[in-house]
Tab-separated table of C-alpha atoms and ligand atoms in Angstrom:
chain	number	residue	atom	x	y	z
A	255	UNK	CA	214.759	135.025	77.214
A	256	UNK	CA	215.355	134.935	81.011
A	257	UNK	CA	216.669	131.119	80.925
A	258	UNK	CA	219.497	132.740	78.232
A	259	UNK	CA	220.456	134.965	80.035
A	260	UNK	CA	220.442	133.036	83.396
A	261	UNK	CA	222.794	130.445	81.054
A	262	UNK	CA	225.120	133.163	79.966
A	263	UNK	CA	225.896	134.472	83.386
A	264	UNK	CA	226.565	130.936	84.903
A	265	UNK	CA	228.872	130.058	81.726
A	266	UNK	CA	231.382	132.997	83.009
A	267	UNK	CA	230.608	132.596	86.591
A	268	UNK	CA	231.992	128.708	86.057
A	269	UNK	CA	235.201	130.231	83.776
A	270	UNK	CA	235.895	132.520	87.152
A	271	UNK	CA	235.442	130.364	89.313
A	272	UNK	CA	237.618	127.972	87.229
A	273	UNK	CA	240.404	130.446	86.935
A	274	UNK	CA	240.145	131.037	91.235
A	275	UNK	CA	240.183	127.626	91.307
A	276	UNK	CA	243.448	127.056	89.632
A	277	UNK	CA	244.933	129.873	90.924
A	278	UNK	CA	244.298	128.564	94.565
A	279	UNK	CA	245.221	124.608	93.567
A	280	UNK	CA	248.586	125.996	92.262
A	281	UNK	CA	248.964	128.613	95.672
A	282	UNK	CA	248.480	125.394	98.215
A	283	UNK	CA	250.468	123.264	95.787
A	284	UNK	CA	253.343	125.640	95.960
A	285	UNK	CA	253.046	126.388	99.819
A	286	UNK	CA	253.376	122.113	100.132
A	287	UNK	CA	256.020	122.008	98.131
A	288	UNK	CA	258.086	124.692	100.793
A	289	UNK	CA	257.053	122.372	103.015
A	290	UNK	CA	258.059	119.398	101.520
A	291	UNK	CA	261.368	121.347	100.229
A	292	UNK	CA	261.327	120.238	96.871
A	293	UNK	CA	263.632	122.273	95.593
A	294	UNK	CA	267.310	122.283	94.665
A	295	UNK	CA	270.025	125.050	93.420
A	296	UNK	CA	271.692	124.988	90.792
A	297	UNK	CA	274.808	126.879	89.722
A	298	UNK	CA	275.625	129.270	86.946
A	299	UNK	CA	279.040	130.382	86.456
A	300	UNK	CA	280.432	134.088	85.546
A	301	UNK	CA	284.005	134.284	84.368
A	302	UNK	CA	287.194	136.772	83.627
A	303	UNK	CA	286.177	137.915	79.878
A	304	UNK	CA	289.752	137.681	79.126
A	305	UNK	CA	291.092	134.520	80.514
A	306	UNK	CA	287.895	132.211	80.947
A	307	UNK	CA	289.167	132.186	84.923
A	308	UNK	CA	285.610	130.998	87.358
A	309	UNK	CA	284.783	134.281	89.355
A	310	UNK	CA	281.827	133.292	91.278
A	311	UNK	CA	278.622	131.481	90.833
A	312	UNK	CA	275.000	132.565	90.751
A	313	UNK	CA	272.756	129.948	92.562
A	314	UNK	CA	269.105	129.579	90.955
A	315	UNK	CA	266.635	127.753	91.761
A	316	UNK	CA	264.677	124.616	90.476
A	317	UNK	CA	261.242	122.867	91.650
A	318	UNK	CA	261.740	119.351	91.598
A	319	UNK	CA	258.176	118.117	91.235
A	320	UNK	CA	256.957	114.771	92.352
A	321	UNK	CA	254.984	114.449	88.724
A	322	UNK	CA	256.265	117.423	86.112
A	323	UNK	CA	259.991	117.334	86.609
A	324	UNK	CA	262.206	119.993	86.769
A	325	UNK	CA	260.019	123.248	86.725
A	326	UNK	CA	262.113	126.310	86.247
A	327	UNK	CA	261.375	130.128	88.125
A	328	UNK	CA	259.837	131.566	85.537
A	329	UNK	CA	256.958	129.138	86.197
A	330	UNK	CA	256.612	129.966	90.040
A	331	UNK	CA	258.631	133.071	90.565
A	332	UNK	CA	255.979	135.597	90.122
A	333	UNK	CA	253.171	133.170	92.176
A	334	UNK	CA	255.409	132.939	95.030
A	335	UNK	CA	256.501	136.812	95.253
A	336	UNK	CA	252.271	137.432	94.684
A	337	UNK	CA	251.273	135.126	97.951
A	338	UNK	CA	254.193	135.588	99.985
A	339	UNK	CA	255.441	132.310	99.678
A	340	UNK	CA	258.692	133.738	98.725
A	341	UNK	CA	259.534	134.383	101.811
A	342	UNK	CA	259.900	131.055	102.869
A	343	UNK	CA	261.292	129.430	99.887
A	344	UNK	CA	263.975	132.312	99.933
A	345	UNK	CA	264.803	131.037	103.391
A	346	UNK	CA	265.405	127.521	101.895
A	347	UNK	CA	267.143	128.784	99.437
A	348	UNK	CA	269.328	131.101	101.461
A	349	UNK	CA	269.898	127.585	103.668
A	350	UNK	CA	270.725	125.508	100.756
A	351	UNK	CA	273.735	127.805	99.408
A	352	UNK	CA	274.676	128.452	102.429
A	353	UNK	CA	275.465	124.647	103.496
A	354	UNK	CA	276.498	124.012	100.310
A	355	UNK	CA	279.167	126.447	100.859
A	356	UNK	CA	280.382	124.958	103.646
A	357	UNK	CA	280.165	121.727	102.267
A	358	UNK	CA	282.442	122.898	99.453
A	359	UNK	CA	284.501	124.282	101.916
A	360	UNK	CA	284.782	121.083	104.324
A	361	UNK	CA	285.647	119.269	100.597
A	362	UNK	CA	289.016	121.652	100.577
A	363	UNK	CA	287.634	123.064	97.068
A	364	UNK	CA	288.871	126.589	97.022
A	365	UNK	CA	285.684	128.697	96.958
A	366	UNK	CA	284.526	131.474	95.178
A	367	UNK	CA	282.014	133.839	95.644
A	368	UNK	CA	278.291	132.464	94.975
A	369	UNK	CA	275.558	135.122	94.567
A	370	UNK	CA	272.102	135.035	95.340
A	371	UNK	CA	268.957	136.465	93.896
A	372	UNK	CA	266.347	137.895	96.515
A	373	UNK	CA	262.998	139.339	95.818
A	374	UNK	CA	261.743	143.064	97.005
A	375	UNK	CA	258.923	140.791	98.820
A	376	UNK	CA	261.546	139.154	101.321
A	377	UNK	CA	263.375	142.851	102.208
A	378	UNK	CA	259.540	143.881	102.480
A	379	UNK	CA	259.264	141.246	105.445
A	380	UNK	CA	262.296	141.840	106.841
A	381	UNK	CA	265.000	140.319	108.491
A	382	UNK	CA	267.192	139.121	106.179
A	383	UNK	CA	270.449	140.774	107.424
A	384	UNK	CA	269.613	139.248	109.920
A	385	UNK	CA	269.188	135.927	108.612
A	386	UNK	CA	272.416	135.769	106.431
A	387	UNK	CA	274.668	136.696	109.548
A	388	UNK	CA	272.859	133.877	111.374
A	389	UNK	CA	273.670	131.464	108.306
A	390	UNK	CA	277.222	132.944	107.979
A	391	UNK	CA	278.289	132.598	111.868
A	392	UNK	CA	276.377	128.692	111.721
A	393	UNK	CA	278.246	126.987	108.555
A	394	UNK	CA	281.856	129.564	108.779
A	395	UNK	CA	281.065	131.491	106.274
A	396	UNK	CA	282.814	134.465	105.061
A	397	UNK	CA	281.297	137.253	103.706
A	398	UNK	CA	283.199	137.204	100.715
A	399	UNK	CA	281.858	134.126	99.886
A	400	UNK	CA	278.276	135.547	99.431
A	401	UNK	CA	277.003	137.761	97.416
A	402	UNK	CA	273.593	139.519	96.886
A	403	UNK	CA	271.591	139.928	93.397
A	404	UNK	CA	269.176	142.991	93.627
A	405	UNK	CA	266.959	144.133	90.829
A	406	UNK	CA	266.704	148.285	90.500
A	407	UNK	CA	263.228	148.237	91.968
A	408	UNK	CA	264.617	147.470	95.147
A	409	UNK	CA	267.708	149.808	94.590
A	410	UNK	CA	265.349	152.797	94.344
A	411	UNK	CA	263.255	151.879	97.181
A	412	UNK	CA	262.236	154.361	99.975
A	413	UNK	CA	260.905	152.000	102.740
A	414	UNK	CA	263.364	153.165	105.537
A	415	UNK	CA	263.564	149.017	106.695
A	416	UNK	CA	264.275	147.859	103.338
A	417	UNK	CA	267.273	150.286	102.777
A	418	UNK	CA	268.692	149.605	106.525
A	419	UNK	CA	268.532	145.843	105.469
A	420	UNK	CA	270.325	146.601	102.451
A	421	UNK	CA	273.170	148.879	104.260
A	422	UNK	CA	273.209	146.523	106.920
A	423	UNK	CA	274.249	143.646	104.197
A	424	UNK	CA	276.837	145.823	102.986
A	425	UNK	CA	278.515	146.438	105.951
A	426	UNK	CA	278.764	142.802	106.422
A	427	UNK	CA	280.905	142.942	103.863
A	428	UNK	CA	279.005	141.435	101.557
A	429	UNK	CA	278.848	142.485	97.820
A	430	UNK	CA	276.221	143.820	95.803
A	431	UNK	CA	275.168	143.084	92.598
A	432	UNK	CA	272.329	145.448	90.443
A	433	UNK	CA	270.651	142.820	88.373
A	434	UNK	CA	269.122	143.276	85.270
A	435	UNK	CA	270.863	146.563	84.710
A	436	UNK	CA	269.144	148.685	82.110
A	437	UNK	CA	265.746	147.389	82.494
A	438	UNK	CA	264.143	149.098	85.173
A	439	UNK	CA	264.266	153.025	86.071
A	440	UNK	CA	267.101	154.243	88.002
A	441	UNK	CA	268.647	157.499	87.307
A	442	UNK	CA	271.975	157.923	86.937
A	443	UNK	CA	272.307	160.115	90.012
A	444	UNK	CA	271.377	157.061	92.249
A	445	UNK	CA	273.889	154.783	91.397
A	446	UNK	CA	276.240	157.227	92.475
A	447	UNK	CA	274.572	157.214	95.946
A	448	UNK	CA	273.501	153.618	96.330
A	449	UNK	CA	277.106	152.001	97.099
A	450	UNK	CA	276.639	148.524	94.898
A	451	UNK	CA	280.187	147.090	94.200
A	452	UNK	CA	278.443	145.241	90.518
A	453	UNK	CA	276.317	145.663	87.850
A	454	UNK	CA	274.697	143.179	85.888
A	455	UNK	CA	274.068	143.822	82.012
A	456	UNK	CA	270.480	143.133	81.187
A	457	UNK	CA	270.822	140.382	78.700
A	458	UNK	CA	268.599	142.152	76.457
A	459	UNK	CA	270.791	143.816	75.420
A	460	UNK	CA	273.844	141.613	75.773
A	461	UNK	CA	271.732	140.260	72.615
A	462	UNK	CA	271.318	142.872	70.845
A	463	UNK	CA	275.307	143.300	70.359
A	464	UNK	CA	276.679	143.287	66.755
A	465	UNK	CA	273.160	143.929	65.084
A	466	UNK	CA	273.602	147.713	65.660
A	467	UNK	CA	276.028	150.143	66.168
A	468	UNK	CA	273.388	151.535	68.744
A	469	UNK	CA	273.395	148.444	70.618
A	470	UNK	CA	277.376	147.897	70.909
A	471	UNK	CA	277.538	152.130	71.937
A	472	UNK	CA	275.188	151.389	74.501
A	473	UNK	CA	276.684	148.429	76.466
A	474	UNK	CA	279.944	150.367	75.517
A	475	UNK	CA	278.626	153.295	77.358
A	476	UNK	CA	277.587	151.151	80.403
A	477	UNK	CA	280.771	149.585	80.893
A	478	UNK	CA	282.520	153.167	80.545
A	479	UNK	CA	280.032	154.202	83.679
A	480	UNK	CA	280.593	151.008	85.975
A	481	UNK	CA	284.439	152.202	85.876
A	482	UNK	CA	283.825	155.680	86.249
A	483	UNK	CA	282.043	154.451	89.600
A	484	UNK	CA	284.615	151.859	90.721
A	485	UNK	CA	281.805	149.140	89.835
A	486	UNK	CA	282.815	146.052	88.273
A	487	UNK	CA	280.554	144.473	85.698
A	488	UNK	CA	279.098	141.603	84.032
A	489	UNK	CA	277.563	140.457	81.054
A	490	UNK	CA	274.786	138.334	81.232
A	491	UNK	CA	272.958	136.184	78.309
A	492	UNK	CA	276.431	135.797	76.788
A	493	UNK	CA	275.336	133.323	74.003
A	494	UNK	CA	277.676	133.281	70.988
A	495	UNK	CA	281.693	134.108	70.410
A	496	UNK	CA	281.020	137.022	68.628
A	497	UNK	CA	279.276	138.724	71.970
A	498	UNK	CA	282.094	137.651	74.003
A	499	UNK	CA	284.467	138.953	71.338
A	500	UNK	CA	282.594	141.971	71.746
A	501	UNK	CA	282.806	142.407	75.332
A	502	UNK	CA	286.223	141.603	75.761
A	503	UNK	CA	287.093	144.377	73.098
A	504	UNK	CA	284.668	146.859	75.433
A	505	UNK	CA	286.840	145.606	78.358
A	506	UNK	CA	283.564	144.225	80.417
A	507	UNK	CA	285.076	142.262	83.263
A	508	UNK	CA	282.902	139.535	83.501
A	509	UNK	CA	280.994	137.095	81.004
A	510	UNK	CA	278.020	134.822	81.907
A	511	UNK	CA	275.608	133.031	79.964
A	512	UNK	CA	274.846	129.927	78.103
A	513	UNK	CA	278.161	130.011	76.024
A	514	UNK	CA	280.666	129.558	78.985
A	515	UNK	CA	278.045	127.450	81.017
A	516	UNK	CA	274.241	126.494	81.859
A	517	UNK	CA	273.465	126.284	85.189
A	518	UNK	CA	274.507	123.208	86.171
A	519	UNK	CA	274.243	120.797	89.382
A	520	UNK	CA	276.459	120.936	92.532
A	521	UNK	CA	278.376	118.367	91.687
A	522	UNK	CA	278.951	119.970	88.440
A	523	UNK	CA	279.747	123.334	89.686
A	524	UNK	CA	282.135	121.238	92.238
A	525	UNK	CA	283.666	119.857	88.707
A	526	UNK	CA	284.037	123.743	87.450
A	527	UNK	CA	285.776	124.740	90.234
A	528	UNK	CA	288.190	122.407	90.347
A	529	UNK	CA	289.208	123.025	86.719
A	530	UNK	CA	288.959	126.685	87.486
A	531	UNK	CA	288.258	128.164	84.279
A	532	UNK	CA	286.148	127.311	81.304
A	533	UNK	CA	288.147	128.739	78.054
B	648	LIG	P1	267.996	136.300	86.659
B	648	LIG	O1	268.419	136.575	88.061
B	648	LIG	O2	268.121	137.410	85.693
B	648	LIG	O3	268.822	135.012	86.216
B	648	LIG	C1	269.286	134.801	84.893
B	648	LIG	C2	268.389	133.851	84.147
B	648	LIG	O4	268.823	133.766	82.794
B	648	LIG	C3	268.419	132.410	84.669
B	648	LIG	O5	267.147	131.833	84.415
B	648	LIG	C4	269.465	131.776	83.784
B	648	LIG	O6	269.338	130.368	83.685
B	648	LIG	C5	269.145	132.431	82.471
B	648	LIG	N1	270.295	132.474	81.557
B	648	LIG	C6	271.605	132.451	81.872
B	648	LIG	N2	272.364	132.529	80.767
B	648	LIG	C7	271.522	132.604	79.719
B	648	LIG	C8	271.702	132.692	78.304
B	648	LIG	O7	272.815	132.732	77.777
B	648	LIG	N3	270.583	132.752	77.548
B	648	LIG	C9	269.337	132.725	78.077
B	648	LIG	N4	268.304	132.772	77.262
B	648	LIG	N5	269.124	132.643	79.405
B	648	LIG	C10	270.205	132.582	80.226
B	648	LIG	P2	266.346	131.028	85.518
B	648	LIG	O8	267.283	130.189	86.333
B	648	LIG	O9	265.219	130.360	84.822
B	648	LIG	O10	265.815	132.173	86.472
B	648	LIG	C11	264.908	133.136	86.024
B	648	LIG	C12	264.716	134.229	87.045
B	648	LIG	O11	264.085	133.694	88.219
B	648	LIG	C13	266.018	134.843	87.543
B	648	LIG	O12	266.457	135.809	86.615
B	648	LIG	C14	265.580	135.417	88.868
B	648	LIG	O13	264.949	136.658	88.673
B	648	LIG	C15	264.551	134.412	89.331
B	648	LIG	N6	265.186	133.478	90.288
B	648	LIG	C16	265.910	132.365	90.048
B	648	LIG	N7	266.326	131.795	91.191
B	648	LIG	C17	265.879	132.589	92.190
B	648	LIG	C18	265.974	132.539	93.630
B	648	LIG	O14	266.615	131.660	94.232
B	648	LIG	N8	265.352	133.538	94.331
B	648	LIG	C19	264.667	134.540	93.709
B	648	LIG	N9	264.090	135.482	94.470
B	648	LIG	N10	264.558	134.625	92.366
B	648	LIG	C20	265.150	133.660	91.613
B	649	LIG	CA1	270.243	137.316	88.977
B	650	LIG	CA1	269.731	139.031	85.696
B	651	LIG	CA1	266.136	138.672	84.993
């Protein structure tokens, strides 16, 4: 009848407007949240595959929520790059390492490099050469203190703005890391051309090392490349001895991953660093 059908249509009308609903309570409790700045970094460690020696760190972020806790990336990542929020909160997170730097520095800890991650969406909006030669010149620091983490999709951009960002970091000084290496779709031919000084092994396949011969030829093969293009390269994921074993016998400079360290506090990281290495 009419009334059915009437009942039927309001039913998924409710369930969308439900699911905008949400979607827009989680977007303005995100954008308060940048406001408020509740967030915090915390630090990862990569190390010399051979001697266990601290390299650099890789700073993450965390949402420290006034009623779930610690929420990690993966839960507001993707919502932030989608509205545009990321722009800001990669500002506060650009400010936080930055000063934490410095603070590290004013400690008389001897620093090492920390990277960070940034999104395609903040090179989209621009500016952020810009931005980290502000932050460098306000809290002294160097540029071999920073480095940047960027995924291949931004590597293989043509947006004219985005690469002169990207150049413009470089000739800072500052290094460049390919994240997630083997996961998205650059060709061979444009890592020649795109001057990155690191690559970053996808842990996927970090994982996969030891179950197949396939898997150990191809992070083999990968490290083989980095050297043929005077890259350097780490191993992310690194979980168990047997994957470090690995890499150290496939001469892959750098380890990171849950073995040798979480991500841990700056205080922690503070702690690493003075001890200097891990194994
Ligand atoms: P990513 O850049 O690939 O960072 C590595 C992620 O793997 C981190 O997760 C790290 O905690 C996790 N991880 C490290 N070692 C291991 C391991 O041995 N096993 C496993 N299973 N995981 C490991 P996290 O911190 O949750 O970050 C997830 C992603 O969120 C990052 O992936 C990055 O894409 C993004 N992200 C994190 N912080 C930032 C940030 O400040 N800015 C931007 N734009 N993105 C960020
Ligand atoms: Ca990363
Ligand atoms: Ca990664
Ligand atoms: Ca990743």
């Amino acid at each position: 009848s009419k009334s059915d059908h009437k009942g039927i249509f309001r039913f998924y009308n409710d369930e969308l407007y439900q699911s905008i609903r949400s979607k827009l309570d989680a977007e303005e409790e995100l954008r308060y949240a940048i406001a408020k700045k509740q967030f915090f970094m915390v630090y990862q460690p990569r190390v010399d595959t051979r001697t266990g020696d601290i390299r650099g760190f890789e700073a993450l972020v965390r949402w420290q929520h006034p009623t779930r806790g610690i929420v990690p990336p993966a839960q507001f990542i993707e919502l932030a790059e989608s509205t545009g929020s990321i722009v800001p909160l990669g500002s506060l997170v650009m400010d936080c390492v930055f000063r934490q730097i410095a603070a590290w520095q004013n400690m008389g800890e001897t620093p090492v490099p920390i990277s960070l991650n940034i999104s395609p969406r903040q090179l989209d909006a621009g500016g952020v050469d810009q931005q980290i030669k502000d932050l460098m010149k306000r809290h002294k620091v160097s540029a071999d203190l920073i480095e940047i983490e960027l995924t291949e999709s931004v590597m293989m951009s043509e947006v004219p703005a985005v690469i002169d960002q990207i150049t413009a970091i470089r000739q800072m000084g500052i290094k460049l890391h390919l994240d997630d290496f083997g996961t998205g779709y650059s060709s061979l031919s444009r890592l020649q051309e795109i001057e990155m000084q690191v690559i970053k092994i996808d842990r996927a396949f970090v994982s996969r090392l030891g179950t197949s011969s396939q898997a150990d030829v191809l992070v083999k093969t990968i490290v083989l490349m980095a050297k043929e293009l005077d890259m350097s390269i780490i191993a992310e994921g690194v979980e168990t001895i047997a994957q470090l074993e690995t890499l150290q016998h496939l001469d892959c400079d750098e380890a990171q991953g849950y073995l040798i360290a979480k991500p841990v506090t700056a205080p922690e990281a503070r702690k690493l660093l003075q001890q200097r290495r891990i194994f």
